[in-house]
C-alpha cells in the first residue's frame, strides 16, 4: 500500500500539490500512483453513497449496510484497523436496528472484527467475537437443529487452532447429539481425535475405534472412510501400535489409491518434554488471601506446574499442518489458571510458550524482532514405526540451549512413516527448519 492511503479523499488535491512542489524543490515527496488515485476514487465514491443514503433514508437505513461494509473492507485492506472497526460496528448497529440483536446478517462484520483482532494480536477479543458468531447462529437456527452443524464445526475449528482442545471436545460432544448422518458422525470423530492429540491425550484410540465400528456398515463416502482409516492409523502410531497402524494404512490405500504412496509427515500433537521430572517435582506459587490480606504459598496443579512461565520449556505443540494461530487461550481444564488470559506461542513447526522459551534465551534475543531472525535446520531419520533417529543440527544461528531443546523435543514426537505400495519404509535425511516467529501466522478467516 502506498503512503497516500492514510489520507482522506478530501486531501488528494493538497497531496498532489505538495508532491509537485516537493519535486520542484528537490524534496523527497513522490507523485501519487494510479493505484493510490483509484483507491481514493473508490473511497470517495463509497463515502458519497453513504452520505446520500443517510440524508435520504436516515442513519440506520438497511440500504446503508452494503456500502458501509464495502468501506470497512477498503479500510481493512489498507490496514487502517481503527477506521475499519468503527465502520464494522456501524454495520452491526444497522442490522440490530432493522433485524434484531442476534440477526445472522451481522456475521460477516463479526468475522471481519475477528480478523482485525488477530492482526492486532488482541486474542481475547478475537475469541469473544468467534463465540458470539456461534451464539448468534444457535439463536437463529436452533440448538438441536442438524442445520446448526456448520456452526459447531466453525467454532470447533477455532478452538483447535487457538489452543482450546478441551472446549473443542465439549462442543463436539454436544454436536454428536444432533441427528446426523453416519458420514457426519465420522467427521466429528476425526475432529475429536485431533482435539485429543492437541490436548496431549495421544495414547487411547478407543473413541475413534468405536465410531468406526458403529458406522462402518452405513452409507459413507469412500473419501471420508479412507480419511478415517488414515486418521486412525496416525493415532495408532502415537499409541505405539505400529503393526495395527500399518493394517489401517493399507485399508486407506485400498479405498483411495492416492494413499498407497505417502511421504513422511509430522503428526500434530501436544507433547511434554520432561514428564518424569515434572512428576517428581513439587512446585508452589504465591497467592493473595483477600480476607486476611496476606500472601500464602499454594501448591501448583499439574497443569500450572507444566505451564509455569518461570522455567525452561516443559511442553510444545507440533503443528504438523501449519494450522495453529500461534496463541493459546485459557481452556476448560485450566480453571486454576483463570488469571491467565492468553499465551503467545513461538515457533514453527514446534510451538513453545513464549515466556518459557525466553527463560533460556539471552536478553538480547528475547525481543520478538530479534528472535524472529533465529532458525535451526535439523536432519533425522523417520523409521518404519514413525520414530525419529539420528537427530542432528545441520545449520543454526541459535544458542546451544535452543539446539538442545529442539533435539530433546524431536525425541518426543512421531511422524507418519513413508508408505510405498502400502508398506512402511525407512526415510533418511528428513529435514525441517525451525523458526521462532511469535506473530500471528494463521490463515485469515
Coordinates of C-alpha atoms in Angstrom, one line a residue:
X1 CA 0.0 0.0 0.0
X2 CA 1.3 3.4 -0.8
X3 CA 1.7 6.2 1.8
X4 CA -1.2 8.2 0.4
X5 CA -3.7 5.6 1.6
X6 CA -3.7 7.1 5.1
X7 CA -5.2 10.4 3.8
X8 CA -8.9 11.1 3.3
X9 CA -10.0 11.7 -0.2
X10 CA -10.6 15.4 0.6
X11 CA -6.8 15.8 0.9
X12 CA -6.0 14.4 -2.5
X13 CA -5.6 17.8 -4.2
X14 CA -3.4 19.0 -1.4
X15 CA -1.3 15.9 -1.5
X16 CA -0.8 16.2 -5.2
X17 CA 0.2 19.8 -4.9
X18 CA 2.7 19.1 -2.2
X19 CA 4.1 16.3 -4.3
X20 CA 4.6 18.6 -7.2
X21 CA 6.2 21.3 -5.0
X22 CA 8.4 18.7 -3.4
X23 CA 9.7 17.6 -6.8
X24 CA 10.3 21.2 -7.9
X25 CA 12.2 22.0 -4.7
X26 CA 14.2 18.7 -4.8
X27 CA 12.4 17.2 -1.8
X28 CA 11.7 13.5 -1.1
X29 CA 8.0 13.7 -1.9
X30 CA 6.7 11.5 -4.7
X31 CA 3.8 11.6 -7.1
X32 CA 0.6 9.7 -6.4
X33 CA 0.5 6.3 -8.2
X34 CA -2.5 5.1 -10.3
X35 CA -3.4 2.6 -7.5
X36 CA -3.4 5.5 -5.0
X37 CA -5.8 7.5 -7.1
X38 CA -8.0 4.6 -7.9
X39 CA -8.2 3.7 -4.1
X40 CA -9.1 7.3 -3.2
X41 CA -11.7 7.5 -6.0
X42 CA -13.4 4.3 -4.7
X43 CA -13.2 5.6 -1.2
X44 CA -14.9 8.9 -2.1
X45 CA -17.5 7.1 -4.2
X46 CA -18.5 5.0 -1.2
X47 CA -18.4 7.9 1.2
X48 CA -20.7 9.9 -1.1
X49 CA -23.0 6.9 -1.4
X50 CA -23.3 6.6 2.4
X51 CA -23.9 10.3 2.8
X52 CA -26.6 10.3 0.2
X53 CA -28.4 7.3 1.6
X54 CA -28.1 8.7 5.1
X55 CA -29.7 12.0 4.1
X56 CA -32.5 10.2 2.2
X57 CA -33.3 7.3 4.5
X58 CA -31.8 8.1 7.9
X59 CA -28.6 6.9 9.8
X60 CA -29.9 3.3 10.3
X61 CA -31.4 2.6 6.9
X62 CA -30.9 -1.1 5.9
X63 CA -29.7 0.2 2.5
X64 CA -26.6 1.6 4.3
X65 CA -25.3 -1.8 5.2
X66 CA -23.6 -2.8 1.9
X67 CA -21.7 0.5 1.3
X68 CA -20.6 0.7 4.9
X69 CA -19.3 -2.9 4.7
X70 CA -17.6 -2.1 1.4
X71 CA -15.9 0.9 3.1
X72 CA -14.8 -1.3 6.0
X73 CA -13.3 -3.8 3.6
X74 CA -11.4 -1.0 1.9
X75 CA -10.0 0.3 5.2
X76 CA -9.2 -3.3 6.2
X77 CA -7.2 -3.8 3.0
X78 CA -5.3 -0.6 3.8
X79 CA -4.7 -1.9 7.4
X80 CA -6.4 1.1 8.9
X81 CA -7.9 -1.1 11.6
X82 CA -9.4 1.7 13.7
X83 CA -11.4 3.1 10.8
X84 CA -12.4 -0.4 9.7
X85 CA -13.5 -1.4 13.2
X86 CA -15.7 1.8 13.6
X87 CA -17.4 1.0 10.2
X88 CA -18.0 -2.6 11.1
X89 CA -19.6 -1.6 14.4
X90 CA -21.8 0.8 12.5
X91 CA -22.8 -2.0 10.1
X92 CA -23.7 -4.2 13.1
X93 CA -25.8 -1.4 14.6
X94 CA -27.7 -1.1 11.3
X95 CA -28.5 -4.8 11.3
X96 CA -29.5 -4.7 15.0
X97 CA -31.9 -1.8 14.4
X98 CA -33.5 -3.5 11.4
X99 CA -33.4 -7.2 12.2
X100 CA -32.6 -7.6 15.9
X101 CA -29.5 -8.1 18.1
X102 CA -29.0 -11.8 17.0
X103 CA -29.5 -11.5 13.3
X104 CA -27.2 -13.6 11.2
X105 CA -26.8 -10.7 8.8
X106 CA -24.1 -9.3 11.1
X107 CA -21.9 -12.3 11.0
X108 CA -19.8 -11.1 8.1
X109 CA -19.0 -8.0 10.1
X110 CA -18.2 -10.0 13.2
X111 CA -15.8 -12.3 11.3
X112 CA -14.0 -9.2 10.0
X113 CA -13.8 -7.9 13.5
X114 CA -12.1 -11.2 14.5
X115 CA -9.6 -10.7 11.6
X116 CA -8.8 -7.2 12.9
X117 CA -8.3 -8.6 16.5
X118 CA -6.0 -11.2 15.2
X119 CA -4.0 -8.7 13.2
X120 CA -3.6 -6.6 16.3
X121 CA -2.8 -9.7 18.4
X122 CA -5.8 -9.0 20.7
X123 CA -6.5 -12.7 21.1
X124 CA -9.1 -12.4 23.8
X125 CA -11.2 -10.1 21.7
X126 CA -10.9 -12.5 18.7
X127 CA -12.0 -15.4 21.0
X128 CA -15.0 -13.4 22.2
X129 CA -16.0 -12.5 18.6
X130 CA -15.9 -16.1 17.5
X131 CA -18.0 -17.3 20.4
X132 CA -20.5 -14.6 19.5
X133 CA -20.7 -15.9 16.0
X134 CA -21.6 -19.4 17.3
X135 CA -24.2 -18.0 19.8
X136 CA -25.8 -15.9 17.1
X137 CA -26.1 -18.9 14.8
X138 CA -27.5 -21.0 17.6
X139 CA -30.2 -18.4 18.4
X140 CA -31.1 -18.2 14.7
X141 CA -31.1 -21.8 13.7
X142 CA -31.9 -23.6 16.9
X143 CA -29.9 -25.6 19.5
X144 CA -31.0 -29.1 18.4
X145 CA -31.4 -28.5 14.6
X146 CA -28.9 -30.5 12.5
X147 CA -28.6 -27.5 10.3
X148 CA -26.5 -25.9 13.0
X149 CA -23.7 -28.4 12.4
X150 CA -21.6 -25.9 10.3
X151 CA -21.7 -23.5 13.3
X152 CA -20.4 -26.3 15.6
X153 CA -17.6 -27.1 13.0
X154 CA -16.6 -23.4 12.7
X155 CA -16.2 -22.9 16.4
X156 CA -14.5 -26.3 16.8
X157 CA -12.0 -25.3 14.2
X158 CA -11.4 -22.0 16.0
X159 CA -10.9 -23.8 19.4
X160 CA -8.4 -26.3 17.8
X161 CA -6.4 -23.5 16.2
X162 CA -6.3 -21.4 19.4
X163 CA -5.2 -23.9 22.0
X164 CA -8.5 -24.8 23.4
X165 CA -8.8 -28.5 22.7
X166 CA -11.0 -29.3 25.7
X167 CA -13.5 -26.7 24.7
X168 CA -13.4 -28.3 21.2
X169 CA -14.2 -31.7 22.6
X170 CA -17.0 -30.4 24.8
X171 CA -18.5 -28.7 21.7
X172 CA -18.1 -31.9 19.6
X173 CA -19.9 -33.9 22.3
X174 CA -22.8 -31.6 22.0
X175 CA -22.8 -31.8 18.2
X176 CA -22.9 -35.6 18.4
X177 CA -26.3 -35.3 20.0
X178 CA -27.7 -33.8 16.7
X179 CA -29.5 -36.1 14.3
X180 CA -26.6 -36.5 11.9
X181 CA -25.7 -38.9 9.1
X182 CA -23.0 -41.6 9.6
X183 CA -20.6 -39.6 7.5
X184 CA -21.1 -36.5 9.6
X185 CA -20.6 -38.6 12.8
X186 CA -17.3 -40.0 11.5
X187 CA -16.1 -36.5 10.6
X188 CA -16.9 -35.4 14.2
X189 CA -15.0 -38.4 15.5
X190 CA -11.9 -37.4 13.4
X191 CA -12.1 -33.9 14.8
X192 CA -12.4 -35.2 18.4
X193 CA -9.3 -37.4 17.8
X194 CA -7.4 -34.3 16.6
X195 CA -8.5 -32.4 19.7
X196 CA -7.3 -35.2 21.9
X197 CA -3.8 -35.1 20.3
X198 CA -3.6 -31.3 20.8
X199 CA -4.7 -31.8 24.4
X200 CA -1.8 -34.2 24.9
X201 CA -4.1 -37.3 25.1
X202 CA -2.4 -39.3 22.5
X203 CA -2.4 -42.9 23.6
X204 CA -6.0 -44.1 23.6
X205 CA -7.7 -44.8 20.3
X206 CA -10.9 -46.3 21.7
X207 CA -13.3 -43.5 20.9
X208 CA -12.3 -43.3 17.2
X209 CA -12.3 -47.1 17.0
X210 CA -15.9 -47.2 18.5
X211 CA -17.0 -44.6 15.9
X212 CA -15.6 -46.7 13.1
X213 CA -17.3 -49.8 14.4
X214 CA -20.6 -48.1 14.9
X215 CA -20.8 -46.6 11.3
X216 CA -18.7 -48.9 9.2
X217 CA -21.7 -50.6 7.6
X218 CA -23.6 -47.4 6.9
X219 CA -23.6 -45.2 3.9
X220 CA -20.3 -43.3 4.0
X221 CA -18.3 -41.9 1.1
X222 CA -15.1 -43.6 0.1
X223 CA -13.1 -40.4 0.7
X224 CA -14.4 -40.0 4.2
X225 CA -13.8 -43.7 5.0
X226 CA -10.2 -43.5 3.7
X227 CA -9.6 -40.4 5.7
X228 CA -11.0 -42.0 8.9
X229 CA -8.6 -45.0 8.4
X230 CA -5.7 -42.7 7.8
X231 CA -6.5 -40.7 11.0
X232 CA -6.9 -43.8 13.0
X233 CA -3.6 -45.2 11.7
X234 CA -1.8 -42.0 12.7
X235 CA -3.3 -42.2 16.2
X236 CA -2.1 -45.8 16.4
X237 CA 1.4 -44.6 15.6
X238 CA 1.2 -42.2 18.5
X239 CA -0.1 -45.1 20.7
X240 CA 2.9 -47.2 19.7
X241 CA 0.8 -49.8 18.0
X242 CA 2.7 -49.8 14.7
X243 CA 1.6 -53.2 13.3
X244 CA -2.1 -52.3 13.8
X245 CA -1.4 -48.9 12.3
X246 CA 0.0 -50.5 9.1
X247 CA -3.1 -52.5 8.7
X248 CA -5.2 -49.3 8.6
X249 CA -2.7 -47.5 6.3
X250 CA -3.3 -50.4 3.9
X251 CA -7.1 -50.2 4.3
X252 CA -6.9 -46.5 3.5
X253 CA -4.8 -47.3 0.4
X254 CA -7.3 -50.0 -0.7
X255 CA -10.1 -47.4 -0.8
X256 CA -8.1 -44.4 -2.1
X257 CA -5.1 -45.4 -4.3
X258 CA -3.5 -42.0 -3.5
X259 CA -2.8 -43.3 0.0
X260 CA -0.7 -46.2 -1.3
X261 CA 2.2 -43.7 -1.6
X262 CA 2.6 -41.4 1.3
X263 CA 5.6 -39.2 2.3
X264 CA 6.7 -38.8 5.9
X265 CA 4.6 -36.2 7.8
X266 CA 4.6 -34.9 11.3
X267 CA 1.6 -35.9 13.4
X268 CA 0.2 -32.8 15.1
X269 CA 0.1 -33.2 18.9
X270 CA 0.9 -31.6 22.2
X271 CA 3.9 -33.2 23.9
X272 CA 5.6 -32.9 27.3
X273 CA 9.4 -32.7 27.2
X274 CA 10.3 -34.0 30.7
X275 CA 7.3 -35.8 32.1
X276 CA 9.3 -37.8 34.7
X277 CA 11.0 -34.7 36.0
X278 CA 7.6 -32.9 36.4
X279 CA 6.0 -35.8 38.2
X280 CA 8.8 -35.9 40.8
X281 CA 8.9 -32.1 41.5
X282 CA 6.6 -30.2 43.8
X283 CA 6.1 -26.5 42.8
X284 CA 4.3 -23.7 44.6
X285 CA 3.0 -20.3 43.8
X286 CA 2.2 -17.2 45.8
X287 CA -1.4 -16.2 46.1
X288 CA -3.1 -13.3 47.8
X289 CA -5.7 -14.0 50.5
X290 CA -8.3 -11.2 50.3
X291 CA -9.8 -12.0 53.7
X292 CA -6.6 -11.9 55.8
X293 CA -4.7 -9.6 53.5
X294 CA -1.7 -11.8 53.3
X295 CA 0.3 -13.8 50.8
X296 CA 0.5 -17.5 51.1
X297 CA 2.1 -20.4 49.3
X298 CA -0.2 -22.7 47.3
X299 CA 0.8 -25.9 45.6
X300 CA 0.5 -25.8 41.9
X301 CA -1.7 -28.2 40.0
X302 CA 0.0 -30.4 37.4
X303 CA -1.2 -28.1 34.6
X304 CA 0.0 -25.0 36.4
X305 CA 3.4 -26.7 37.1
X306 CA 3.7 -27.7 33.4
X307 CA 2.9 -24.2 32.1
X308 CA 4.5 -22.1 34.7
X309 CA 6.3 -19.2 32.9
X310 CA 9.4 -19.1 35.2
X311 CA 11.0 -22.3 34.0
X312 CA 12.6 -23.7 30.8
X313 CA 10.2 -25.1 28.1
X314 CA 8.2 -28.0 29.5
X315 CA 5.8 -28.6 26.6
X316 CA 5.3 -27.8 23.0
X317 CA 2.8 -28.3 20.2
X318 CA 3.9 -30.0 17.0
X319 CA 2.0 -28.1 14.3
X320 CA 2.4 -30.5 11.5
X321 CA -0.3 -29.0 9.4
X322 CA 0.7 -25.3 10.0
X323 CA -2.8 -24.5 11.1
X324 CA -2.3 -23.2 14.6
X325 CA -3.0 -19.4 15.1
X326 CA 0.0 -19.0 17.4
X327 CA -1.6 -18.4 20.7
X328 CA -3.2 -20.5 23.5
X329 CA -6.3 -19.3 25.2
X330 CA -7.4 -20.4 28.6
X331 CA -9.1 -23.8 28.2
X332 CA -11.8 -25.6 30.2
X333 CA -9.4 -27.8 32.0
X334 CA -7.4 -24.8 33.1
X335 CA -9.8 -23.4 35.8
X336 CA -7.0 -22.8 38.2
X337 CA -5.3 -20.5 35.7
X338 CA -8.3 -18.1 35.3
X339 CA -5.9 -15.1 35.7
X340 CA -4.0 -16.2 32.6
X341 CA -5.8 -14.9 29.6
X342 CA -3.7 -16.0 26.6
X343 CA -0.2 -17.3 26.0
X344 CA 1.7 -16.4 22.9
X345 CA 3.2 -19.4 21.2
X346 CA 6.6 -19.1 19.4
X347 CA 8.0 -21.2 16.6
X348 CA 7.1 -23.4 13.6
X349 CA 6.7 -26.3 13.3
X350 CA 7.4 -26.7 17.0
X351 CA 5.5 -24.1 19.1
X352 CA 6.7 -23.2 22.6
X353 CA 5.2 -20.9 25.2
X354 CA 6.9 -17.5 24.6
X355 CA 7.8 -16.9 28.3
X356 CA 9.2 -20.4 28.8
X357 CA 11.3 -20.1 25.7
X358 CA 12.6 -16.7 26.8
X359 CA 13.7 -18.3 30.0
X360 CA 16.6 -20.0 28.2
X361 CA 17.3 -17.1 25.7
X362 CA 19.8 -14.3 26.4
X363 CA 18.2 -10.9 26.9
X364 CA 19.4 -9.7 23.6
X365 CA 17.3 -12.4 21.8
X366 CA 14.1 -12.2 23.8
X367 CA 12.5 -9.4 21.8
X368 CA 10.2 -10.7 19.0
X369 CA 12.2 -8.9 16.3
X370 CA 15.5 -10.5 17.4
X371 CA 14.0 -13.9 18.0
X372 CA 12.4 -13.9 14.5
X373 CA 15.9 -14.0 13.0
X374 CA 16.8 -17.3 14.6
X375 CA 16.5 -20.5 12.7
X376 CA 17.7 -24.1 13.1
X377 CA 17.9 -26.7 10.4
X378 CA 17.7 -30.3 11.7
X379 CA 18.0 -33.6 10.0
X380 CA 16.8 -37.0 11.1
X381 CA 15.6 -40.4 10.0
X382 CA 12.0 -41.4 10.2
X383 CA 11.8 -45.2 10.8
X384 CA 9.2 -47.7 9.7
X385 CA 7.4 -47.2 13.1
X386 CA 7.3 -43.4 12.9
X387 CA 10.2 -42.9 15.4
X388 CA 12.9 -40.3 14.8
X389 CA 16.5 -41.5 14.8
X390 CA 19.9 -39.8 14.2
X391 CA 18.6 -36.4 15.1
X392 CA 21.3 -33.7 14.4
X393 CA 21.6 -30.0 13.9
X394 CA 22.7 -29.2 10.3
X395 CA 22.8 -25.4 10.5
X396 CA 21.9 -22.9 13.1
X397 CA 22.3 -19.3 14.3
X398 CA 20.6 -20.0 17.6
X399 CA 22.2 -20.5 21.1
X400 CA 23.2 -24.1 22.0
X401 CA 20.4 -24.2 24.6
X402 CA 17.9 -23.8 21.8
X403 CA 19.5 -26.5 19.7
X404 CA 19.5 -28.9 22.6
X405 CA 15.8 -28.1 23.3
X406 CA 14.9 -28.9 19.7
X407 CA 16.7 -32.2 19.7
X408 CA 15.1 -33.2 23.1
X409 CA 11.7 -32.2 21.7
X410 CA 12.0 -34.1 18.4
X411 CA 12.8 -37.2 20.5
X412 CA 9.2 -36.9 21.8
X413 CA 7.4 -36.7 18.5
X414 CA 6.3 -39.2 15.9
X415 CA 5.9 -38.9 12.2
X416 CA 3.7 -40.8 9.8
X417 CA 6.2 -43.2 8.1
X418 CA 6.9 -43.2 4.4
X419 CA 4.4 -45.6 2.8
X420 CA 5.3 -47.3 -0.5
X421 CA 2.7 -49.7 -2.0
X422 CA 1.0 -49.9 1.3
X423 CA 4.2 -50.8 3.3
X424 CA 6.2 -48.6 5.7
X425 CA 9.7 -47.7 4.7
X426 CA 12.6 -46.0 6.4
X427 CA 13.3 -42.5 5.2
X428 CA 16.8 -41.0 5.8
X429 CA 17.8 -37.3 5.8
X430 CA 14.4 -35.8 6.5
X431 CA 14.9 -32.1 7.2
X432 CA 13.0 -29.4 8.9
X433 CA 13.8 -25.7 9.5
X434 CA 12.6 -24.5 12.9
X435 CA 11.9 -20.8 13.1
X436 CA 10.9 -18.6 16.2
X437 CA 8.5 -16.0 14.9
X438 CA 5.9 -15.1 17.6
X439 CA 3.5 -13.2 15.4
X440 CA 0.1 -14.5 14.3
X441 CA 0.6 -16.7 11.4
X442 CA -2.8 -18.4 10.9
X443 CA -4.8 -18.0 7.7
X444 CA -7.3 -15.2 7.6
X445 CA -10.9 -16.2 8.5

